[in-house]
Short mmCIF file of C-alpha atoms in Angstrom, two decimals:
data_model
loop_
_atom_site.label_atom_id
_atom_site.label_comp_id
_atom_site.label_asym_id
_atom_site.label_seq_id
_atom_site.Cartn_x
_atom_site.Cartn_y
_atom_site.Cartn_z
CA UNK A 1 48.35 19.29 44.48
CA UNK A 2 49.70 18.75 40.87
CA UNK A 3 46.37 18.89 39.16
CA UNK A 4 44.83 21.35 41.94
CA UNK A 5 47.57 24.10 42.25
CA UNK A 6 48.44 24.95 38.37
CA UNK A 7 45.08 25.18 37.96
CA UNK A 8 44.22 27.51 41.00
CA UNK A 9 47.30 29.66 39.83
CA UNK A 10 46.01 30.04 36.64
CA UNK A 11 42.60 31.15 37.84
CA UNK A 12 44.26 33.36 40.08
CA UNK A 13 46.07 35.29 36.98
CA UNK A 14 43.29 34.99 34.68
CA UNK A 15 40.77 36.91 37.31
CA UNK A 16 43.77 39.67 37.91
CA UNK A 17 43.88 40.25 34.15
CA UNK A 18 40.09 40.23 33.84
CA UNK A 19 40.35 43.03 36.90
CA UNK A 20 42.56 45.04 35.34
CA UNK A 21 41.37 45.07 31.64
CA UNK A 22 39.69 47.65 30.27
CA UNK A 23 36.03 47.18 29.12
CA UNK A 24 35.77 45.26 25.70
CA UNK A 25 37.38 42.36 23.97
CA UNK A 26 39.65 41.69 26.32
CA UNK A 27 37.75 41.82 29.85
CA UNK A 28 35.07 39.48 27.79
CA UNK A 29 37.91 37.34 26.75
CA UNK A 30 39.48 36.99 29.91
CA UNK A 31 35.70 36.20 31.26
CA UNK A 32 35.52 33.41 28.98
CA UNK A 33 38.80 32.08 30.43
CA UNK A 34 37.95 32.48 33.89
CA UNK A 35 34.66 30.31 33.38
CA UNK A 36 37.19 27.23 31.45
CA UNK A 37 39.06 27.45 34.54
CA UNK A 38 36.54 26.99 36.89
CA UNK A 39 34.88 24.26 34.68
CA UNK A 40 38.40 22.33 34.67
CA UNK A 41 38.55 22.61 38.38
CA UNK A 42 35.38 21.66 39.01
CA UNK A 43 36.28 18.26 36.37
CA UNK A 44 39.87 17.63 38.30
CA UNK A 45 37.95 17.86 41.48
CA UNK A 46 35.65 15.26 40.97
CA UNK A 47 38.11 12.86 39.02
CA UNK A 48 40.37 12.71 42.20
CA UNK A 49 37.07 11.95 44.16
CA UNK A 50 36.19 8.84 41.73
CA UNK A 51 39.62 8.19 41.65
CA UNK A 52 39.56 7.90 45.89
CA UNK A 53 36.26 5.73 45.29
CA UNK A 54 38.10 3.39 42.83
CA UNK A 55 40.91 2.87 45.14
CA UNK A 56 38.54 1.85 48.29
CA UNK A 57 37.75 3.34 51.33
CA UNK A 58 37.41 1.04 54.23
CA UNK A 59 34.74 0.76 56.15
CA UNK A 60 35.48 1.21 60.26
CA UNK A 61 34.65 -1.54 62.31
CA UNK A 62 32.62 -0.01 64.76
CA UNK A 63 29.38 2.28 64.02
CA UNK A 64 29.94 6.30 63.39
CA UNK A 65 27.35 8.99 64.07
CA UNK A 66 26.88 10.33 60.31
CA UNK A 67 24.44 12.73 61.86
CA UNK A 68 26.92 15.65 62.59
CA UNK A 69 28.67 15.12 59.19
CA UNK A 70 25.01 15.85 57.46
CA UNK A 71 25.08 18.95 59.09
CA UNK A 72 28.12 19.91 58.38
CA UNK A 73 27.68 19.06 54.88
CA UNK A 74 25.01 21.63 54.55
CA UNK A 75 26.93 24.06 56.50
CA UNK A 76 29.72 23.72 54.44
CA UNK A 77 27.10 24.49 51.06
CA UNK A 78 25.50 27.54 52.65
CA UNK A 79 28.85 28.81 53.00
CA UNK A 80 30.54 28.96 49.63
CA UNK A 81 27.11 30.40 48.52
CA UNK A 82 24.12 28.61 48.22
CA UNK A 83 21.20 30.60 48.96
CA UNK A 84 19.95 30.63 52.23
CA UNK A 85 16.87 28.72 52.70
CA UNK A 86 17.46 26.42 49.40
CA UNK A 87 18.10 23.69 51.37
CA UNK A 88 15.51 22.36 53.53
CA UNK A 89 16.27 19.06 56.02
CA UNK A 90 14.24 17.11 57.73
CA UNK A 91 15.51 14.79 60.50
CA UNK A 92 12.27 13.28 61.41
CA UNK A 93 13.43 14.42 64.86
CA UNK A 94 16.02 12.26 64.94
CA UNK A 95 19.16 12.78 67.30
CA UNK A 96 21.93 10.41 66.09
CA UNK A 97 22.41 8.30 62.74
CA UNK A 98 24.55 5.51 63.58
CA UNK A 99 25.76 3.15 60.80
CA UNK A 100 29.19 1.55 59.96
CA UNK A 101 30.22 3.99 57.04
CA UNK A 102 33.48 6.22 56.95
CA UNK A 103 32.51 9.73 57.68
CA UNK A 104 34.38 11.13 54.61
CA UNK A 105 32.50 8.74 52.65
CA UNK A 106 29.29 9.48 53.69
CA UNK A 107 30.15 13.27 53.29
CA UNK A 108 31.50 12.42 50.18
CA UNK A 109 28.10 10.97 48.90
CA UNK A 110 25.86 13.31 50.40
CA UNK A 111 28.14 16.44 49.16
CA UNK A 112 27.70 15.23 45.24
CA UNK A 113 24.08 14.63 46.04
CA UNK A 114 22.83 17.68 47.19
CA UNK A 115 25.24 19.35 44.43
CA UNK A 116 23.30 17.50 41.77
CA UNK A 117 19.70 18.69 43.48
CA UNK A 118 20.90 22.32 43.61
CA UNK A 119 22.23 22.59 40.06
CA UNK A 120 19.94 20.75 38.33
CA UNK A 121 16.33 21.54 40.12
CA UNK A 122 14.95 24.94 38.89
CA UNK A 123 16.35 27.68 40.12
CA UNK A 124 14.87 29.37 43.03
CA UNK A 125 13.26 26.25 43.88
CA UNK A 126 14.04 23.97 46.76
CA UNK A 127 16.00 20.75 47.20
CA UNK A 128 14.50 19.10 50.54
CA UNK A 129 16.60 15.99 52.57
CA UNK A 130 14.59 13.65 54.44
CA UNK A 131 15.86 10.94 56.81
CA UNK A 132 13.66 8.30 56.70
CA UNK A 133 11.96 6.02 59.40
CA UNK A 134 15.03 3.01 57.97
CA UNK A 135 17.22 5.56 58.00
CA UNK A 136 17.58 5.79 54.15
CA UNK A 137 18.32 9.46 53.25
CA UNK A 138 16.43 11.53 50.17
CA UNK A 139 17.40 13.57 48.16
CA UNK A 140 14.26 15.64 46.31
CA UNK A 141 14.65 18.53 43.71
CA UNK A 142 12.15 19.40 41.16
CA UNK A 143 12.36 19.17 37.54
CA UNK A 144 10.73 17.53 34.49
CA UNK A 145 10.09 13.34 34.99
CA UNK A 146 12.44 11.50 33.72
CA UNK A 147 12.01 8.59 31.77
CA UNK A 148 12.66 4.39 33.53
CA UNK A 149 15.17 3.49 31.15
CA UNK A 150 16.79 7.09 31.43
CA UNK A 151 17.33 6.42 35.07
CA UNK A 152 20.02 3.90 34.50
CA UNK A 153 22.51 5.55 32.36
CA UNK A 154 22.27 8.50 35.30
CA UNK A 155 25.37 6.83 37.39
CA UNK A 156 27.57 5.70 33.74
CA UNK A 157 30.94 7.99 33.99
CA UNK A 158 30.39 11.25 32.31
CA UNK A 159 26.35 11.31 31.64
CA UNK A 160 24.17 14.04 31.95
CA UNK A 161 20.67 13.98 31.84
CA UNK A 162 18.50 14.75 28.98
CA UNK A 163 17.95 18.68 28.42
CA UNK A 164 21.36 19.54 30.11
CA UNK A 165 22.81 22.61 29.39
CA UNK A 166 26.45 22.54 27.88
CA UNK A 167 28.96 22.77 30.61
CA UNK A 168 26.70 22.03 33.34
CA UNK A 169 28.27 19.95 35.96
CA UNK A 170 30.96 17.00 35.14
CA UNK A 171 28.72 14.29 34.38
CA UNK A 172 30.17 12.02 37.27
CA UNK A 173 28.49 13.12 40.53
CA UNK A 174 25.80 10.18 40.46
CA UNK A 175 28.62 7.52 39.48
CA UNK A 176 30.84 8.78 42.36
CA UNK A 177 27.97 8.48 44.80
CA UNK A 178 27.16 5.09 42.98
CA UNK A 179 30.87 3.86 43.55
CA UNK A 180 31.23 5.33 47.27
CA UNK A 181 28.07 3.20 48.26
CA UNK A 182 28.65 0.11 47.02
CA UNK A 183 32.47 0.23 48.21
CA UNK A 184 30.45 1.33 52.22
CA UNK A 185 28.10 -1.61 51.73
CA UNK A 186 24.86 -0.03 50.89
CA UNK A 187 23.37 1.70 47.37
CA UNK A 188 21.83 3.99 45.75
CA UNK A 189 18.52 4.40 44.00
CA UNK A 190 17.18 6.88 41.43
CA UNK A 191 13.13 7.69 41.04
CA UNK A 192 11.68 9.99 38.93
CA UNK A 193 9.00 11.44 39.55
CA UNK A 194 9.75 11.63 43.06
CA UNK A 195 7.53 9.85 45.89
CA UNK A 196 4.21 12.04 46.09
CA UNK A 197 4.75 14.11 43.48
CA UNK A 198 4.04 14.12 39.89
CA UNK A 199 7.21 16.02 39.20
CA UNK A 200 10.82 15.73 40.32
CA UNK A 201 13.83 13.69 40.99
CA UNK A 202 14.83 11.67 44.11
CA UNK A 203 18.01 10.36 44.96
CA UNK A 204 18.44 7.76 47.80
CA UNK A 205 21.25 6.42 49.99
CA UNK A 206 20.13 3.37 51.37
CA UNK A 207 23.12 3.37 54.38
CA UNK A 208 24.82 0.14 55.02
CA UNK A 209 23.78 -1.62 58.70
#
């Protein structure tokens, strides 16, 4: 609440101000401060969820159903405004994913994940999820192949990859998936291109027993 409410109040004012302003210097002005705002949110956001990885989550002692959280993950996307249809899943007609992984963490992965797909895969075009026959889950957007040695660097604290616009995304949604897997007993892996393509980027959570 100390990093998230100042900043939310701020927000709050600067979209009034940008309401009430007449057309010109000032409405563009107060546009410009609107989108700092939401850039800083979007950073303090994802520094308390590194910070949460950093400090450990515990894994439960008995196997969860991460199933239901997937969907609600997606859900949860659609919602605050992701177009409708962007996101395609595929189960593998699947019914229940059982593993011993925290729910938030898993939703916490998967959340940064998809995130990364949407913003960084062309626009228009679709990020697809695949459960796996081991259960591993992929990630798949589209996008220009990335080099081996780029792949690495990826999950490093503040990267971005090559051809990144300024300002897009923090630069620590692959490291906080990186950090939440290895604290839940399982990893992550990077390809590029993706499997059967010639294109692409694939992200994959390889789930811990």
């Amino acid at each position: 609440h100390e990093l998230r409410t100042p900043i939310a109040a701020a927000l709050a004012q600067t979209q009034r101000l940008k309401a009430e302003a007449p057309p010109g210097a000032l409405a563009e002005r107060a546009a410009r401060i609107e989108d700092s705002l939401r850039r800083l949110a979007a950073m303090a956001e994802k520094l308390l969820q590194l910070s949460r990885a950093d400090a450990g989550i515990p894994r439960p002692s008995e196997a969860q159903d991460l199933l239901p959280v997937l969907h609600l993950v997606l859900q949860d996307l659609a919602a605050v405004g992701e177009p409708v249809g962007r996101i395609v899943l595929d189960t593998g007609g699947r019914q229940a994913l059982e593993r011993r992984m925290d729910l938030d963490a898993f939703a916490l992965a998967l959340r940064n994940l998809v995130e990364n797909a949407l913003r960084h895969g062309p626009a228009g075009e679709k990020v697809r999820i695949r459960l796996a026959g081991d259960d591993s889950l992929h990630v798949v957007n589209g996008g220009a192949v990335l080099e081996t040695e780029q792949l690495p660097r990826l999950t490093q604290r503040f990267a971005r990859g090559p051809g990144a616009a300024a300002g897009a995304g923090t630069g620590l949604g692959l490291a906080i998936v990186e950090r939440v897997m290895e604290q839940a007993g399982g990893r992550l892996e990077l390809r590029s291109p993706a499997a059967g393509r010639k294109d692409g980027f694939e992200a994959i959570l390889h789930l811990p027993p």
